Amino acid sequence: MIIKRLTTNNFFRFYGRHDFDFAHGKDLNITVIRGENGKGKTTILNAFYWCLYGDVTLPLYIEKIFNELAEHNLTDGESNTAFVEIVIEEKGHEYTLKRQRTFTRRGDAVVMFGDEDFSVFYKDMAGNPVPVLIKDKRHYFDRFIPQNLRGFFFFDGERIDRLAKVDGRAEIRQAILDILGLTTLDKLKEFFDRTKRDFNTEQKQFGSEDQRLLNEGYELLCSRRDKLIDEIDHLKDQQRTANENLAVTERFLETHNSEIVKSQQSLRKSLEMALLSIEKQIIEKQKAKVELVTKKFKNNLAAASYESAFEYLEAKRERGELPSDIKEQFIDDLLTKGECICGRPLSKDSPECLAVMAKKSQAGRNELDDAYHRLTAFIKVQRVEITAFYTTYHNINSELYDLQREKDERERQIKEIRDKLKNSNEEDIARNETLREQLKADIDGYKEAVIRAQIELEAQEKQITQKEAEIRRMEIKGEQAEAVKRRFDIAQQLAELNDKIRAYFIEITRTNLDKRIRNVFDTMKEKEYRYARLTKDFILEITNDLSDTDDNRILSTGEGQIASLAFIGSLVSYAREKLDDTLLSDFSGGDFPIVMDSPFGNLSGGHKANIAREIGNLATQVIVIVSDEQWSSVVEENISPRVGALYRMEDGTDDKQSVGEHTVVKKVK
Amino acid sequence: MADVTTQIDQQEELNKILSEYDTKTRDLYNDILKLYSEQGLQMSKAAMIGEIKDKVKEAAK
């Protein structure tokens, strides 16, 4: 998909009509939209959101969509529109999507006239626009980029580092599923489960009383499972909304005029990152402790027995009874050879031969000697392990103690910042901080509720599997009953096959993305020894080596941002390749553009240069919205070779500005 | 899982999974997958389940 043009008309700050024609050449694929802070950067991103998905994000309010100056200019009874129009090209077809609201002046008031309108046209072979019949005006664009994925393609560059946090895991996994079409297999799972339920219900009328009870039990379990799935979806939606709102409040604090507030928020951010890492280390250490006790502690319980067995064997050894000095095998070898070690012949029944044979009865038996050696060796190892157990156990405890102290200290510092901001004299700071605290608590609550529901769901699924096995074992009589049972069994097989294919494709996709992320990250990283990886649990991690054992490192904001960009770029490039993948027809990917607001926010010079240089490689088409503050010679020098279009946002003329603040757009390149 | 990167490797891995099932089940699965890919978005959930049930009933005869 290519975004060819964006047109705004009286949309928030943008007075009158403005066209942005976006670059989409092979080499010149970047469009830059520049402007000072407060000139409408976020409004541009929201123009995409509103036109494509019908909403805007804070700090914009949809009620204020109609430009102030345009509103002022309306005479009584006159109407004008606020609209956003986007022209896209998808698989050789050109579509024009337009969303608009009409406003009319009635006396002093300006009111919205009629409903919001959304229309789509495509160009036929002759180039004539043909209207597309749309049933769902909110979700039409989902067929191109689903609403829940828009954050990966139209995003705030400064906030994107969230993907590299633990919380990003679910988002990453879902994005992989959605973008690569793997949700088809999720859908099929749902359909097969439902089909099984229905056939199970049919079975009820043919079986005995016991069988009927079995079918009813199955039905109950399925019903509870479906409710849990709905509940989890609902909780996740709430969590997503809370996360979005949290991002807005944090953005408010990060960009506040007061340097103190800004620095407090920045400090808190790094403290929270450090806290996450400490918590992860604590969990790892606790796991190691449990594993140590589970596997090794039994030796300590048997320590006394080992000691007495060892003492007993030692006494035997000191007395020369164990191990025996002459071996049976040695005697046998002499007899076979027919010669004693002193050189005398050992002919049959000779006194020498009888004497040697008599020695055999005194010789130690091989098995006994072997057993002695094995046992003493084993006891020696256990004695060492018992000592090592206590050393390791104390070391882990001591590390845990240190980590806990570090954790307490970080928490104390975070609380201090929270209290300071909450008790601020400036009302907006105090209000946002209180809201932030509430949102954090809500998010934690949702997370816990999701985990609880997921645990219950897992248990439910296990019981369902058991019941299904019982149903399959059911002996049924009668032609009709047999037919219904066959249906249930087939549906069961289909569901099982679907699960296996789904698991396979998810893993293959993860493996592929892991490689790509590493490569993209390598082109943008500042520290040579850092590596990015996507773990088996779908966690985007930065490590200092490529082994699976290295801990996730504490990231700077820049590294988090780069890791997240590497993930998005990898996803986009993989999805693009999947377009031509004919393995299974429905696993098609797509060619997606990226629209980024403020990708160079708080980055260091090195990171800025790397991102500017590589940003054009992330997708077929990249649109960058950037403030003058973030623009620098480093950025310009590195990004310029790929820039095909450049726009500048400025204040309108002074006389009109005093009537209503507004932005005008100029094409520079 | 083995490092599978090419489409041929992927196809082989997929064939391995499919080979655990009889031809009838495999064909039916592919048939349903194709149906959902081509028409799934236009159909309601109930209609899609209805289609799957019809196909399963046919296969169970």
XYZ file of C-alpha atoms in Angstrom, chain A residues 175-435:
261
model
C 1.145 -7.770 15.676
C 2.928 -10.770 14.254
C -0.294 -12.719 14.137
C -2.306 -9.910 12.606
C 0.107 -8.605 10.036
C 1.095 -11.946 8.696
C -2.448 -13.166 8.388
C -2.016 -15.790 11.076
C -5.189 -14.653 12.788
C -6.957 -16.648 10.100
C -5.846 -19.725 11.982
C -7.108 -18.205 15.236
C -10.456 -17.644 13.603
C -10.540 -21.203 12.311
C -9.832 -22.453 15.827
C -12.852 -20.535 17.049
C -14.998 -21.986 14.243
C -13.826 -25.543 14.838
C -14.458 -25.234 18.570
C -17.944 -23.999 17.865
C -18.543 -26.780 15.341
C -17.484 -29.351 17.931
C -19.866 -27.806 20.447
C -22.748 -28.013 18.023
C -22.068 -31.640 17.112
C -21.746 -32.438 20.799
C -25.200 -30.963 21.369
C -26.571 -33.137 18.559
C -25.049 -36.204 20.190
C -27.097 -35.657 23.344
C -30.311 -36.915 21.821
C -28.867 -40.280 20.778
C -26.851 -41.491 23.777
C -27.661 -43.159 27.074
C -28.218 -41.174 30.265
C -24.497 -41.372 31.112
C -23.557 -40.214 27.661
C -26.000 -37.372 27.845
C -24.402 -36.249 31.106
C -21.001 -36.394 29.429
C -22.248 -34.250 26.547
C -23.779 -31.789 28.972
C -20.570 -31.584 30.983
C -18.685 -30.813 27.800
C -21.198 -28.152 26.846
C -20.815 -26.463 30.238
C -17.038 -26.425 29.985
C -17.153 -24.965 26.455
C -19.594 -22.321 27.528
C -17.351 -21.265 30.428
C -14.310 -21.259 28.111
C -16.054 -18.979 25.603
C -17.068 -16.617 28.395
C -13.484 -16.506 29.615
C -12.219 -15.722 26.120
C -14.677 -12.818 25.873
C -13.676 -11.638 29.335
C -9.970 -11.683 28.442
C -10.617 -9.770 25.198
C -12.608 -7.172 27.116
C -9.919 -6.791 29.774
C -7.239 -6.423 27.131
C -9.250 -3.712 25.402
C -9.544 -1.849 28.699
C -5.845 -2.306 29.315
C -5.009 -0.973 25.854
C -7.148 2.118 26.391
C -5.594 2.723 29.805
C -2.132 2.372 28.258
C -2.977 4.929 25.592
C -4.234 7.349 28.204
C -1.157 6.745 30.307
C 1.011 7.593 27.302
C -0.842 10.894 26.958
C -0.370 11.847 30.616
C 3.296 10.891 30.498
C 3.731 12.885 27.337
C 2.216 15.855 29.118
C 4.787 15.598 31.901
C 7.685 14.939 29.538
C 6.941 17.982 27.417
C 5.937 20.305 30.228
C 7.316 23.844 30.186
C 8.876 23.356 33.588
C 12.367 21.868 33.340
C 11.931 20.387 36.834
C 8.820 18.455 35.824
C 10.515 17.291 32.633
C 13.610 16.076 34.430
C 11.568 14.382 37.180
C 9.564 12.508 34.581
C 12.703 11.565 32.675
C 14.373 10.353 35.877
C 11.289 8.351 36.809
C 11.288 6.724 33.389
C 14.839 5.478 33.790
C 14.113 4.395 37.378
C 11.123 2.401 36.204
C 13.210 0.726 33.512
C 15.826 -0.165 36.107
C 13.111 -1.429 38.445
C 11.736 -3.699 35.717
C 15.163 -5.146 35.155
C 15.693 -5.699 38.901
C 12.312 -7.387 39.212
C 13.225 -9.659 36.336
C 16.516 -10.549 38.008
C 14.711 -11.266 41.288
C 12.341 -13.642 39.513
C 15.295 -15.396 37.852
C 17.141 -15.744 41.156
C 14.042 -17.059 42.902
C 13.601 -19.588 40.132
C 17.239 -20.653 40.499
C 16.749 -21.019 44.259
C 13.653 -23.186 43.865
C 15.436 -25.316 41.279
C 18.466 -25.714 43.524
C 16.382 -26.795 46.504
C 14.198 -29.112 44.408
C 17.106 -30.855 42.756
C 19.850 -30.806 45.358
C 18.379 -30.534 48.820
C 17.559 -34.251 49.033
C 21.324 -34.885 49.242
C 21.468 -32.917 52.429
C 18.740 -35.064 53.951
C 20.789 -38.165 53.140
C 24.069 -36.615 54.336
C 24.199 -38.660 57.576
C 23.655 -41.932 55.695
C 26.407 -41.019 53.234
C 28.786 -40.335 56.084
C 28.139 -43.608 57.934
C 28.382 -45.593 54.672
C 31.645 -43.852 53.885
C 33.077 -44.518 57.355
C 32.098 -48.185 57.102
C 33.781 -48.534 53.702
C 36.842 -46.625 54.870
C 37.246 -49.049 57.788
C 37.056 -51.964 55.361
C 39.591 -50.278 53.119
C 41.961 -49.666 56.026
C 41.723 -53.338 56.967
C 42.615 -54.243 53.359
C 39.298 -55.977 52.800
C 38.143 -53.588 50.148
C 39.038 -53.380 47.416
C 40.778 -56.808 47.336
C 44.409 -56.801 46.209
C 44.052 -59.893 43.983
C 41.466 -59.974 41.238
C 39.639 -63.087 40.029
C 40.438 -62.134 36.481
C 44.151 -62.019 37.292
C 44.091 -65.660 38.578
C 42.074 -66.759 35.533
C 44.626 -65.143 33.236
C 47.545 -67.010 34.939
C 45.721 -70.341 34.669
C 44.914 -69.744 30.978
C 48.508 -68.790 30.289
C 49.761 -71.884 32.266
C 52.503 -69.918 33.996
C 52.769 -68.321 37.413
C 54.146 -64.791 37.845
C 57.236 -66.398 39.415
C 57.798 -68.251 36.118
C 56.889 -71.728 37.314
C 54.586 -73.714 34.989
C 51.016 -74.266 36.158
C 50.272 -77.670 34.722
C 46.922 -79.212 35.559
C 46.581 -80.620 39.105
C 50.196 -79.684 39.914
C 50.713 -78.363 43.475
C 51.556 -74.936 41.986
C 48.323 -74.945 40.011
C 46.259 -76.018 43.049
C 47.912 -73.312 45.152
C 47.049 -70.642 42.590
C 43.473 -71.925 42.313
C 43.165 -71.757 46.093
C 44.111 -68.085 45.869
C 41.143 -67.573 43.548
C 38.698 -68.301 46.343
C 40.305 -65.485 48.352
C 40.366 -63.072 45.418
C 37.977 -60.121 45.358
C 34.988 -60.472 43.078
C 34.898 -57.982 40.246
C 31.327 -56.918 40.921
C 32.044 -56.226 44.572
C 35.135 -54.191 43.772
C 33.297 -52.263 41.086
C 30.438 -51.601 43.466
C 32.914 -50.349 46.076
C 34.545 -47.960 43.649
C 31.235 -46.678 42.340
C 29.823 -46.172 45.805
C 32.831 -44.378 47.234
C 33.098 -42.181 44.152
C 29.385 -41.357 44.399
C 29.640 -40.510 48.094
C 32.638 -38.267 47.444
C 30.705 -36.363 44.775
C 27.710 -36.002 47.087
C 29.890 -34.639 49.892
C 31.233 -31.977 47.529
C 27.743 -31.191 46.277
C 26.399 -30.825 49.793
C 29.052 -28.233 50.539
C 28.438 -26.572 47.146
C 24.694 -26.529 47.843
C 25.085 -24.372 50.912
C 27.567 -22.083 49.189
C 25.265 -21.601 46.177
C 22.204 -21.262 48.400
C 23.839 -18.560 50.510
C 25.141 -16.780 47.418
C 21.666 -16.675 45.862
C 20.182 -15.432 49.119
C 22.783 -12.741 49.386
C 22.204 -11.639 45.769
C 18.465 -11.635 46.387
C 18.976 -9.487 49.454
C 21.035 -6.977 47.446
C 18.502 -6.928 44.629
C 15.651 -6.431 47.069
C 17.494 -3.484 48.619
C 18.058 -2.011 45.183
C 14.401 -2.539 44.378
C 13.294 -0.855 47.618
C 15.550 2.088 46.883
C 14.221 2.525 43.331
C 10.655 2.268 44.583
C 11.373 4.857 47.228
C 12.803 7.236 44.620
C 9.826 6.684 42.313
C 7.418 7.321 45.173
C 9.276 10.511 46.027
C 8.845 11.798 42.467
C 5.184 10.794 42.492
C 4.521 12.627 45.744
C 6.369 15.696 44.545
C 4.347 15.909 41.336
C 1.073 15.021 43.003
C 1.507 17.788 45.520
C 2.575 20.327 42.936
C 1.101 23.799 43.244
C 0.288 23.790 39.558
C -3.087 22.199 39.168
C -2.508 20.591 35.760
C 0.627 18.808 36.978
C -1.084 17.518 40.120
C -4.123 16.411 38.108
C -2.067 14.572 35.505
C 0.041 12.881 38.147
C -3.039 11.706 40.040
C -4.497 10.430 36.786
